[in-house]
Short mmCIF file of C-alpha atoms in Angstrom, two decimals:
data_model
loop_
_atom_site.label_atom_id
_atom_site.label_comp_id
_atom_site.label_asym_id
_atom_site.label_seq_id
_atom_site.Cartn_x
_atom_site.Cartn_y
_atom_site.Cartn_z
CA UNK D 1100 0.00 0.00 0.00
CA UNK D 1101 1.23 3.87 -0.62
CA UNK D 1102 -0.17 6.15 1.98
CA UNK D 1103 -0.90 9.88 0.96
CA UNK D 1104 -0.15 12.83 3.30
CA UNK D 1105 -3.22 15.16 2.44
CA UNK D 1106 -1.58 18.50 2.05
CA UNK D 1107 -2.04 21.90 4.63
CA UNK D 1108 -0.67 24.82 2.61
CA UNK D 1109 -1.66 26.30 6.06
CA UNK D 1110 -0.16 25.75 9.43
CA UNK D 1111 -4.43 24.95 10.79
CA UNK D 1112 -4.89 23.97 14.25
CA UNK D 1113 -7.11 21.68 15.91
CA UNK D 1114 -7.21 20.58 19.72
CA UNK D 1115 -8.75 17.22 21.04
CA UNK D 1116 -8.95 17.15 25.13
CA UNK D 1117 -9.52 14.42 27.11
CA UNK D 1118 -12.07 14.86 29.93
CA UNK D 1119 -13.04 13.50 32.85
CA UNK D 1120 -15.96 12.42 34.12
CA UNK D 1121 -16.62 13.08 37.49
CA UNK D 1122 -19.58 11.79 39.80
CA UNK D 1123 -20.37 14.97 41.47
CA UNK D 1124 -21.17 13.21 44.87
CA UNK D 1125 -18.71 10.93 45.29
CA UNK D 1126 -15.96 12.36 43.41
CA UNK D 1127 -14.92 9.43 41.60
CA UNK D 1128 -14.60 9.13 38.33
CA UNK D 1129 -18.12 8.52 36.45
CA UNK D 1130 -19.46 5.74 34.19
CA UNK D 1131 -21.72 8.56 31.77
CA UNK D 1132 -19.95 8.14 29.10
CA UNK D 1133 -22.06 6.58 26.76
CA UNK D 1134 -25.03 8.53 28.16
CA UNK D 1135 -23.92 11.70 27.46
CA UNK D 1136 -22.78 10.38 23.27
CA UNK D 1137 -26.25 9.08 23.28
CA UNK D 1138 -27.65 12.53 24.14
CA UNK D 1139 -24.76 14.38 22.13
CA UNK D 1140 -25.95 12.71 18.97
CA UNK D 1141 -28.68 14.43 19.01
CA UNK D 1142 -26.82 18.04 18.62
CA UNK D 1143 -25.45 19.24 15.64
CA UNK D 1144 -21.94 20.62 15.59
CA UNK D 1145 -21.41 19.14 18.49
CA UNK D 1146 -17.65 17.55 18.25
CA UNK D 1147 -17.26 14.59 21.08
CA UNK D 1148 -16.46 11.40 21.21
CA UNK D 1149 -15.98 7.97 22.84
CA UNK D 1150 -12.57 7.00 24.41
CA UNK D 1151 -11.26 4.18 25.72
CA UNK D 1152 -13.03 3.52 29.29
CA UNK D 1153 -16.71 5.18 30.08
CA UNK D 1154 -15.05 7.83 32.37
CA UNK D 1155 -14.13 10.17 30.05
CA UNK D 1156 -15.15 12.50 26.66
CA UNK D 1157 -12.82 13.66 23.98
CA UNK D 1158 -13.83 17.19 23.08
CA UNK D 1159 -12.61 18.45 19.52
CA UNK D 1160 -12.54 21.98 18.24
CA UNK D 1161 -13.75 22.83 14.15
CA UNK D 1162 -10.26 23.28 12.09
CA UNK D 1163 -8.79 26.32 13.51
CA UNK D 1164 -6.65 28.97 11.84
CA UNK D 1165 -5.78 30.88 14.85
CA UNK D 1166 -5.47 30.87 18.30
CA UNK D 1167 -8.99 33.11 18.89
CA UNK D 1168 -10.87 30.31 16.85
CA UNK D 1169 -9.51 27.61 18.82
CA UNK D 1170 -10.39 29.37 22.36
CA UNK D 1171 -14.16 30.39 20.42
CA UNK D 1172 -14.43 26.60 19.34
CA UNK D 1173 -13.28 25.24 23.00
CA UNK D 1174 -15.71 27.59 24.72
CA UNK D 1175 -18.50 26.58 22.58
CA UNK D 1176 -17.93 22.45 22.65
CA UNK D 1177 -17.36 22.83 26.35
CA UNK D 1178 -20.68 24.83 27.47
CA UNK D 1179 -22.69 22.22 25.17
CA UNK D 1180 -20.94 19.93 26.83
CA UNK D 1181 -21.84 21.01 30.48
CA UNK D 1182 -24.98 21.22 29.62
CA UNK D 1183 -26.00 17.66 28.73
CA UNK D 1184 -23.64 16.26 31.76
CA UNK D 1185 -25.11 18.76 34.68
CA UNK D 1186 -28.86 16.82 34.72
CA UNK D 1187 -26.82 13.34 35.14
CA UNK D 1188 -24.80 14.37 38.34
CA UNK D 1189 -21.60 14.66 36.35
CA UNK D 1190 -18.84 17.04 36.59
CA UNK D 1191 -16.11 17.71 34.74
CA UNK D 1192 -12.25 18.10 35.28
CA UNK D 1193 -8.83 18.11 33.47
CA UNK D 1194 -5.70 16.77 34.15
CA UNK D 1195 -3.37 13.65 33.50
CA UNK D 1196 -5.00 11.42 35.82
CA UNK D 1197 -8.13 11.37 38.28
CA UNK D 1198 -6.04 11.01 42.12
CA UNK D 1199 -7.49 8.59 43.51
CA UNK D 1200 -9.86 6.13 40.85
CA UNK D 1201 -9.13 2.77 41.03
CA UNK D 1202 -8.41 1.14 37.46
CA UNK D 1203 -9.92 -2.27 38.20
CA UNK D 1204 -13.42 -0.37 38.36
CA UNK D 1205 -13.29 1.09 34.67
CA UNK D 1206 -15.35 -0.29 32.22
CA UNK D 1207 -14.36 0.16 28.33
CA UNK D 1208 -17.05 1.32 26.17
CA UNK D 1209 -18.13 -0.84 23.79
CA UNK D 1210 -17.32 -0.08 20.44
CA UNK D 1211 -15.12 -2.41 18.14
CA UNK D 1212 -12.27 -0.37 18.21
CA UNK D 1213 -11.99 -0.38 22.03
CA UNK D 1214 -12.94 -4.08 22.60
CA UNK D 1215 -10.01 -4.88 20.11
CA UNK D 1216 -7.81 -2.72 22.30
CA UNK D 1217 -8.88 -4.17 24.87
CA UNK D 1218 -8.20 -7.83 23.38
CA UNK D 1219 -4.82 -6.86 22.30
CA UNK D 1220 -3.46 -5.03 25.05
CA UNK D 1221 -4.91 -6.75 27.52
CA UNK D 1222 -3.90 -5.41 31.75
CA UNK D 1223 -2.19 -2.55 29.67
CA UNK D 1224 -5.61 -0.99 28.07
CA UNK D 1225 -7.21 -1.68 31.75
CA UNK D 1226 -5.32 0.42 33.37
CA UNK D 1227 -5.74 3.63 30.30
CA UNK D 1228 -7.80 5.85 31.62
CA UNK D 1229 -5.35 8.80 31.46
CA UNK D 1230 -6.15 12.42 30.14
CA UNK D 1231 -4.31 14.03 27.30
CA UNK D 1232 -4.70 16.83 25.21
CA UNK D 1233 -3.54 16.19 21.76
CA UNK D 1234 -3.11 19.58 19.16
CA UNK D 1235 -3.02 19.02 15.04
CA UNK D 1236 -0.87 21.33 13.36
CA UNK D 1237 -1.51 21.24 9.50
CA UNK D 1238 2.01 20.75 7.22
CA UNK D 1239 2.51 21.25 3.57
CA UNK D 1240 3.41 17.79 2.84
CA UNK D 1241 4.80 15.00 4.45
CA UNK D 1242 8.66 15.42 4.13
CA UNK D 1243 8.42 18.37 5.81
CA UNK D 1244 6.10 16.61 8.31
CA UNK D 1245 8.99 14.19 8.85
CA UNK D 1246 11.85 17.14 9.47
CA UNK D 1247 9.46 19.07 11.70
CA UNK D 1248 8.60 15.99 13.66
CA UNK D 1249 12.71 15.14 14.02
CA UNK D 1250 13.77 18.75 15.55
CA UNK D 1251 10.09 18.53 18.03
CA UNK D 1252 12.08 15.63 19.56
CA UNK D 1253 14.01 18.22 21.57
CA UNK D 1254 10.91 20.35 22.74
CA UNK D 1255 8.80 17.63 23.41
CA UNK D 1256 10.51 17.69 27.40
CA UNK D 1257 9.34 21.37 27.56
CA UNK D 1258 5.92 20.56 26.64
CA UNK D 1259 5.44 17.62 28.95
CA UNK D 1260 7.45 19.72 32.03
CA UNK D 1261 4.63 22.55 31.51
CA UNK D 1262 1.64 20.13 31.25
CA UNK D 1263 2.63 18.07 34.35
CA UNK D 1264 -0.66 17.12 35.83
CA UNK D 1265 -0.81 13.77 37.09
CA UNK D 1266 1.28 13.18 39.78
CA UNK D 1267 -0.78 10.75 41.69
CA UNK D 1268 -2.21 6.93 40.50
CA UNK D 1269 -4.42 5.47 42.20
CA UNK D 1270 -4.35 7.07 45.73
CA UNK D 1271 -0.84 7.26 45.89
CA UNK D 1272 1.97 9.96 45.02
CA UNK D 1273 4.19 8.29 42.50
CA UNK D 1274 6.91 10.27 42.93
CA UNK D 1275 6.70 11.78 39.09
CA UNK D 1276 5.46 15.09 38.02
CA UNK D 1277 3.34 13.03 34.73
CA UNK D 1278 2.56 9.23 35.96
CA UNK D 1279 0.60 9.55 32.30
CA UNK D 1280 3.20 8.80 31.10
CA UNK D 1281 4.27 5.95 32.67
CA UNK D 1282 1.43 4.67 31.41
CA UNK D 1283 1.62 5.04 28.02
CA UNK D 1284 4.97 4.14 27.52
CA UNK D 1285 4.10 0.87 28.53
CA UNK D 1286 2.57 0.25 25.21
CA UNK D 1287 4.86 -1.11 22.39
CA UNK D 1288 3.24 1.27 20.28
CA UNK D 1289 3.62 4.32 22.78
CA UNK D 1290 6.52 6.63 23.70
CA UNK D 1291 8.96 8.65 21.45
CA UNK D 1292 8.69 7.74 17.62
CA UNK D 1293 11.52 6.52 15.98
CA UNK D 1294 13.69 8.30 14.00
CA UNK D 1295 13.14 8.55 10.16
CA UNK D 1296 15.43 10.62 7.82
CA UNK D 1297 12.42 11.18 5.39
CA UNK D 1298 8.99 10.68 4.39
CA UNK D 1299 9.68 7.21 2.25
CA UNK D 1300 11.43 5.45 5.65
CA UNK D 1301 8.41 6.57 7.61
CA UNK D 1302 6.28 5.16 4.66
CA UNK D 1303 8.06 1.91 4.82
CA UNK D 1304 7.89 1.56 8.43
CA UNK D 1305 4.05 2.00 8.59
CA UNK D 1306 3.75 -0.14 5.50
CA UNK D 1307 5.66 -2.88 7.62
CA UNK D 1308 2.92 -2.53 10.44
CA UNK D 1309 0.21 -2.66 8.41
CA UNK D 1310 1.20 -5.64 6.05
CA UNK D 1311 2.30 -8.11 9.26
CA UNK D 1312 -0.84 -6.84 11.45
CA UNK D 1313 1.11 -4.74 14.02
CA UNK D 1314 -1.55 -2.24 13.46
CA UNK D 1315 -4.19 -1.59 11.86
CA UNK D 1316 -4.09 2.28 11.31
CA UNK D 1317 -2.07 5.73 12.15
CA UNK D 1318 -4.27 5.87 15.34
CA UNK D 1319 -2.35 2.37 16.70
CA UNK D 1320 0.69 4.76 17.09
CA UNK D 1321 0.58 5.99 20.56
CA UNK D 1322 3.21 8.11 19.92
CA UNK D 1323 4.36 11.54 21.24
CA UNK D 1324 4.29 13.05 18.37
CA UNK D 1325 3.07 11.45 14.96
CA UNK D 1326 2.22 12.59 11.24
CA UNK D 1327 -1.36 12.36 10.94
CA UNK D 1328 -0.99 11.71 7.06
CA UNK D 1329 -5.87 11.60 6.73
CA UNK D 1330 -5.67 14.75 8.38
CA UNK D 1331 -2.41 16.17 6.82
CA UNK D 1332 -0.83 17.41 10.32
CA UNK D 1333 1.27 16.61 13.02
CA UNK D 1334 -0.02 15.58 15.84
CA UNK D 1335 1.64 16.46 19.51
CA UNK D 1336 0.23 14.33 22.14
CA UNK D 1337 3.20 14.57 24.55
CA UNK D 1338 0.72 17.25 26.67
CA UNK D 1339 -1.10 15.63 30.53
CA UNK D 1340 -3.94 16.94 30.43
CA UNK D 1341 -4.58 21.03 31.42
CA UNK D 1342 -6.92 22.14 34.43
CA UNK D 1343 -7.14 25.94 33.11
CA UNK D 1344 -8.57 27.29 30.02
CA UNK D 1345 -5.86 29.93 30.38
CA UNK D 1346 -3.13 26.88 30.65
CA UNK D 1347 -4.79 24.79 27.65
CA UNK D 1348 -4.75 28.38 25.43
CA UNK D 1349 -0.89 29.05 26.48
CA UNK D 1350 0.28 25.14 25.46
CA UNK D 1351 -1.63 24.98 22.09
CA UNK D 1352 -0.53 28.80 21.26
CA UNK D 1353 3.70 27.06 22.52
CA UNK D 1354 2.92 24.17 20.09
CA UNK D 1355 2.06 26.14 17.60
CA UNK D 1356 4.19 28.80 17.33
CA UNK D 1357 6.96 25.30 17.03
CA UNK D 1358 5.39 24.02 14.44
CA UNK D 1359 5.62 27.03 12.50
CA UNK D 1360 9.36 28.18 13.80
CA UNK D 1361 10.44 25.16 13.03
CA UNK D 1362 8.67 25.04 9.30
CA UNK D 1363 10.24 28.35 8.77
CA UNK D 1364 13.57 28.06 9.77
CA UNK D 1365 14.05 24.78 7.42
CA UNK D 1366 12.61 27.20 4.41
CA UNK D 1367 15.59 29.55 5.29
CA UNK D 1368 18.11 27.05 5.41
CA UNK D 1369 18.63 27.85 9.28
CA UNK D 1370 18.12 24.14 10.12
CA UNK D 1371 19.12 21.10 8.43
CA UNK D 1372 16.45 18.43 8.59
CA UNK D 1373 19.16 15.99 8.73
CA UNK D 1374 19.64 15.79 12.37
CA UNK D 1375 22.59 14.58 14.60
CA UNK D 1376 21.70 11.25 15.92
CA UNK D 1377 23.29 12.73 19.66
CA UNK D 1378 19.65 14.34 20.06
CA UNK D 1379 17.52 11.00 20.01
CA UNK D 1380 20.50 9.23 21.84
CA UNK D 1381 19.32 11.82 24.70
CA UNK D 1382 15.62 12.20 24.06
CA UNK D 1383 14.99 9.24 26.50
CA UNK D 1384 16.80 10.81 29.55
CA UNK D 1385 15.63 14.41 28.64
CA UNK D 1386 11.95 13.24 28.84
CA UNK D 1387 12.65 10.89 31.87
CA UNK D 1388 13.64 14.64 33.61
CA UNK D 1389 10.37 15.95 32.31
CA UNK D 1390 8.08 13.39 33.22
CA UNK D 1391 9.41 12.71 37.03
CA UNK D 1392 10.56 16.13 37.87
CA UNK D 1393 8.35 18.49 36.20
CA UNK D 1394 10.02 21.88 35.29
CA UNK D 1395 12.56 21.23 37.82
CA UNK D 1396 14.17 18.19 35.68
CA UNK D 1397 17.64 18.51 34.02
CA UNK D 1398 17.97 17.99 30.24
CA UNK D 1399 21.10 17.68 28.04
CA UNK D 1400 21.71 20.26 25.79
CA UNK D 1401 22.42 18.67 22.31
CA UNK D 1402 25.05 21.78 21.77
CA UNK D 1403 27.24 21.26 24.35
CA UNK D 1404 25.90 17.93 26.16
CA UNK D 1405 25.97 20.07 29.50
CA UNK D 1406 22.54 20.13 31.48
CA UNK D 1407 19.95 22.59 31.95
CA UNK D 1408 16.79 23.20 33.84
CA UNK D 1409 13.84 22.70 31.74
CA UNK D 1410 12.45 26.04 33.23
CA UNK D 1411 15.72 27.82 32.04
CA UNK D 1412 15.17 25.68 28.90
CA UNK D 1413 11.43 27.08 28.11
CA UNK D 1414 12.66 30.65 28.78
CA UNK D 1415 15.16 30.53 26.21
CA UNK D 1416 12.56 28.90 23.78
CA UNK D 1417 9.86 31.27 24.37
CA UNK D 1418 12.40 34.35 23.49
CA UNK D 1419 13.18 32.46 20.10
CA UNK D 1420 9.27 32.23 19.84
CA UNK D 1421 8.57 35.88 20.38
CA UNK D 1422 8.32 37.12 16.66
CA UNK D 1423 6.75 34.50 15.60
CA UNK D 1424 3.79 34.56 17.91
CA UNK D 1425 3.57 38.42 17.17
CA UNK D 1426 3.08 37.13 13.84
CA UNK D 1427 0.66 34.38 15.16
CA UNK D 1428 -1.47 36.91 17.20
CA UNK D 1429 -0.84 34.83 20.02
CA UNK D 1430 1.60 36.58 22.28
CA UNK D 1431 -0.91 36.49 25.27
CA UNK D 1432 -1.55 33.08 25.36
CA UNK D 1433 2.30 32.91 24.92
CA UNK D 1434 2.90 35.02 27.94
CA UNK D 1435 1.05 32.78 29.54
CA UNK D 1436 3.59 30.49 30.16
CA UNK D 1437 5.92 32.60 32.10
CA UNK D 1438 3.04 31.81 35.09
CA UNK D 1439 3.15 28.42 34.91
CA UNK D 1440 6.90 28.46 35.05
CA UNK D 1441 6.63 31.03 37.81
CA UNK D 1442 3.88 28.76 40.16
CA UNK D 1443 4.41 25.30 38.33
CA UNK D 1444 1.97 23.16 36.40
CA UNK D 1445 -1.03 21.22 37.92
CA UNK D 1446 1.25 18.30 39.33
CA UNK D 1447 3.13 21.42 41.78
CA UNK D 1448 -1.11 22.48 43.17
CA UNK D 1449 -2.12 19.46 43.48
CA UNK D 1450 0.67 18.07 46.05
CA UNK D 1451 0.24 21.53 47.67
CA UNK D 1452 -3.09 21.23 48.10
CA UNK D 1453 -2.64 17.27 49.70
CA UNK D 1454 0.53 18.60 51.55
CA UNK D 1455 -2.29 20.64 53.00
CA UNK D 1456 -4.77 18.47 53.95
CA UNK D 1457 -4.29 15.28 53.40
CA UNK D 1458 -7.73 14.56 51.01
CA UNK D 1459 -7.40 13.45 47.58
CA UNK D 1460 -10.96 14.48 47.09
CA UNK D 1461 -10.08 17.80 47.69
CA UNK D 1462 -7.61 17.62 44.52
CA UNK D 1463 -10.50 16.73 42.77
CA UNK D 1464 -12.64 19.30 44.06
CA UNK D 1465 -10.15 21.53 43.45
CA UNK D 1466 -9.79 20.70 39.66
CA UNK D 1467 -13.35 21.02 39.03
CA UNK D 1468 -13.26 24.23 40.01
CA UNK D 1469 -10.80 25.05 38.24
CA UNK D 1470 -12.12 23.70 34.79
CA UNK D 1471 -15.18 25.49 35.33
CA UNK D 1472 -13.57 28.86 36.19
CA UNK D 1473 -12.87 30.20 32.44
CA UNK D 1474 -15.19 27.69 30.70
#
């Protein structure tokens, strides 16, 4: 088979969050799911969908071309949303993990896609009910998708370090900023992609997948980052999942902004898209320091192999950013960011708030709040 990257002569955004479903007395994680698609079918332009386990929605904004569109199109999916959930006792929440759920009690909603999963992957799909927000970033073509994807491997740290929300599993503190993570990796599928010098050795690899039943399509790729060749983008799923509108806005604005920096500075010859190998040699350890210490982790430089804070890291990257999300029209949403590396990301409030007083539920009660605040 030859697989076709469908062409954005525009760098488009869209944003797909995962949300959870909370019980509003209990504070447990809900079984609504299919409830609330039942009742969402009946909207139009209403963008939701099933995931994995009956505790939780995936929201999806229109095709975006800016930042404004994709906070109009959020808005708008999440106050339908709210609507049809409110009359079942449901609340909703953000964030790489609910603290306290217990896995064993999820129950995967029954479509043919997710009982396959389920099949396959066995104790490893039980346990996936993690959170995620996932942003599309449309590319010309996919060479370029491939070169873009190969110099993200570097920022994807930053982006995981500023989304840190899921520091606890299951009732317990697991010691890392983004247990998500964990998670994930644990699929053979999941993780950092491997590295492919252009688009005909990523062709080949998928081809390989397909032909000996690895997978059966782009979406078996749990990666961090993959080319989305249906949709013609990139996808960045690297992100836990935000608490804040204002955090959500400042991310997707970060990832986009990349995507475009990135684009341009291989059209002016700043960047070869023939990378050193040295950087995915490191991008293992660098995103080990992201996902158990948060902003506070230590990456290697790929310049001088010396380390660096990941907060000193974003800094640098956000000045590199700054013309090009004046250009963008996003340089709020950019600023943005400087406050979560001034107070931390989700993971840092929600210890602070068990540090405090020792209830889990009150995490949860805290990140409802929170989700409903700018929403």
């Amino acid at each position: 088979m030859t697989i076709t990257f469908t062409s954005q002569p525009k760098p488009t955004i869209g944003v797909e969050l995962e949300i959870q479903l909370i019980d509003r007395e209990t504070k447990n994680l809900s079984r609504a799911a299919v409830q609330i698609l039942q009742k969402a079918s009946k909207l139009p332009h209403f963008h939701i969908k099933a995931e994995l386990t009956e505790a939780m929605i995936e929201v999806n904004t229109d095709i975006c071309q800016n930042i404004r569109e994709v906070e109009k199109s959020l808005r708008k999916q999440c106050a339908k949303l709210r609507e049809i959930v409110e009359p079942l006792g449901v609340e909703l929440a953000s964030a790489g993990t609910h603290p306290f759920q217990d896995w064993r009690e999820r129950r995967v909603v029954p479509t043919t896609r997710h009982l396959s999963i389920l099949e396959k992957y066995q104790w490893l799909a039980r346990r996936w009910t993690t959170f995620g927000m996932h942003v599309h970033v449309g590319v010309r073509d996919g060479e370029r998708a491939i070169h873009i994807l190969n110099v993200l491997i570097s920022y994807l740290p930053h982006l995981l370090a500023l989304s840190a929300s899921s520091p606890f599993w299951g009732g317990t503190d697991t010691g890392l900023a983004s247990s998500r993570m964990a998670v994930l990796e644990s699929f053979p599928t999941g993780g950092l992609p491997y590295y492919f010098p252009d688009w005909k050795g990523f062709q080949k690899y998928y081809e390989t997948l397909i032909a000996t039943g690895a997978i059966g399509s782009i979406k078996d790729l749990y990666w961090d980052i993959r080319p989305h060749f249906d949709f013609g983008t990139l996808e960045i799923r690297v992100c836990d999942g935000l608490p804040t509108f204002r955090e959500t806005l400042a991310l997707v604005a970060l990832i986009h902004c990349l995507v475009v920096w990135i684009d341009d500075g291989l059209d002016r010859q700043l960047r070869s898209p023939h990378i050193h190998m040295q950087q995915y040699w490191l991008a293992p350890e660098n995103k080990w320091q992201a996902t158990r210490y948060g902003l506070d982790g230590m990456i290697v430089a790929q310049e001088s192999s010396e380390r660096m804070q990941i907060r000193d890291a974003v800094k640098l990257l956000l000045q590199e950013l700054n013309p090009i999300a004046q250009s963008l029209h996003c340089v709020d949403e950019l600023e943005s960011i400087f406050e979560i590396l001034e107070s931390g990301p989700s993971a840092v409030r929600q210890r602070q708030i068990f540090a405090k007083t020792g209830s889990h539920r009150n995490i949860v009660e805290s990140l409802i709040k929170e989700f409903q605040q700018e929403r």
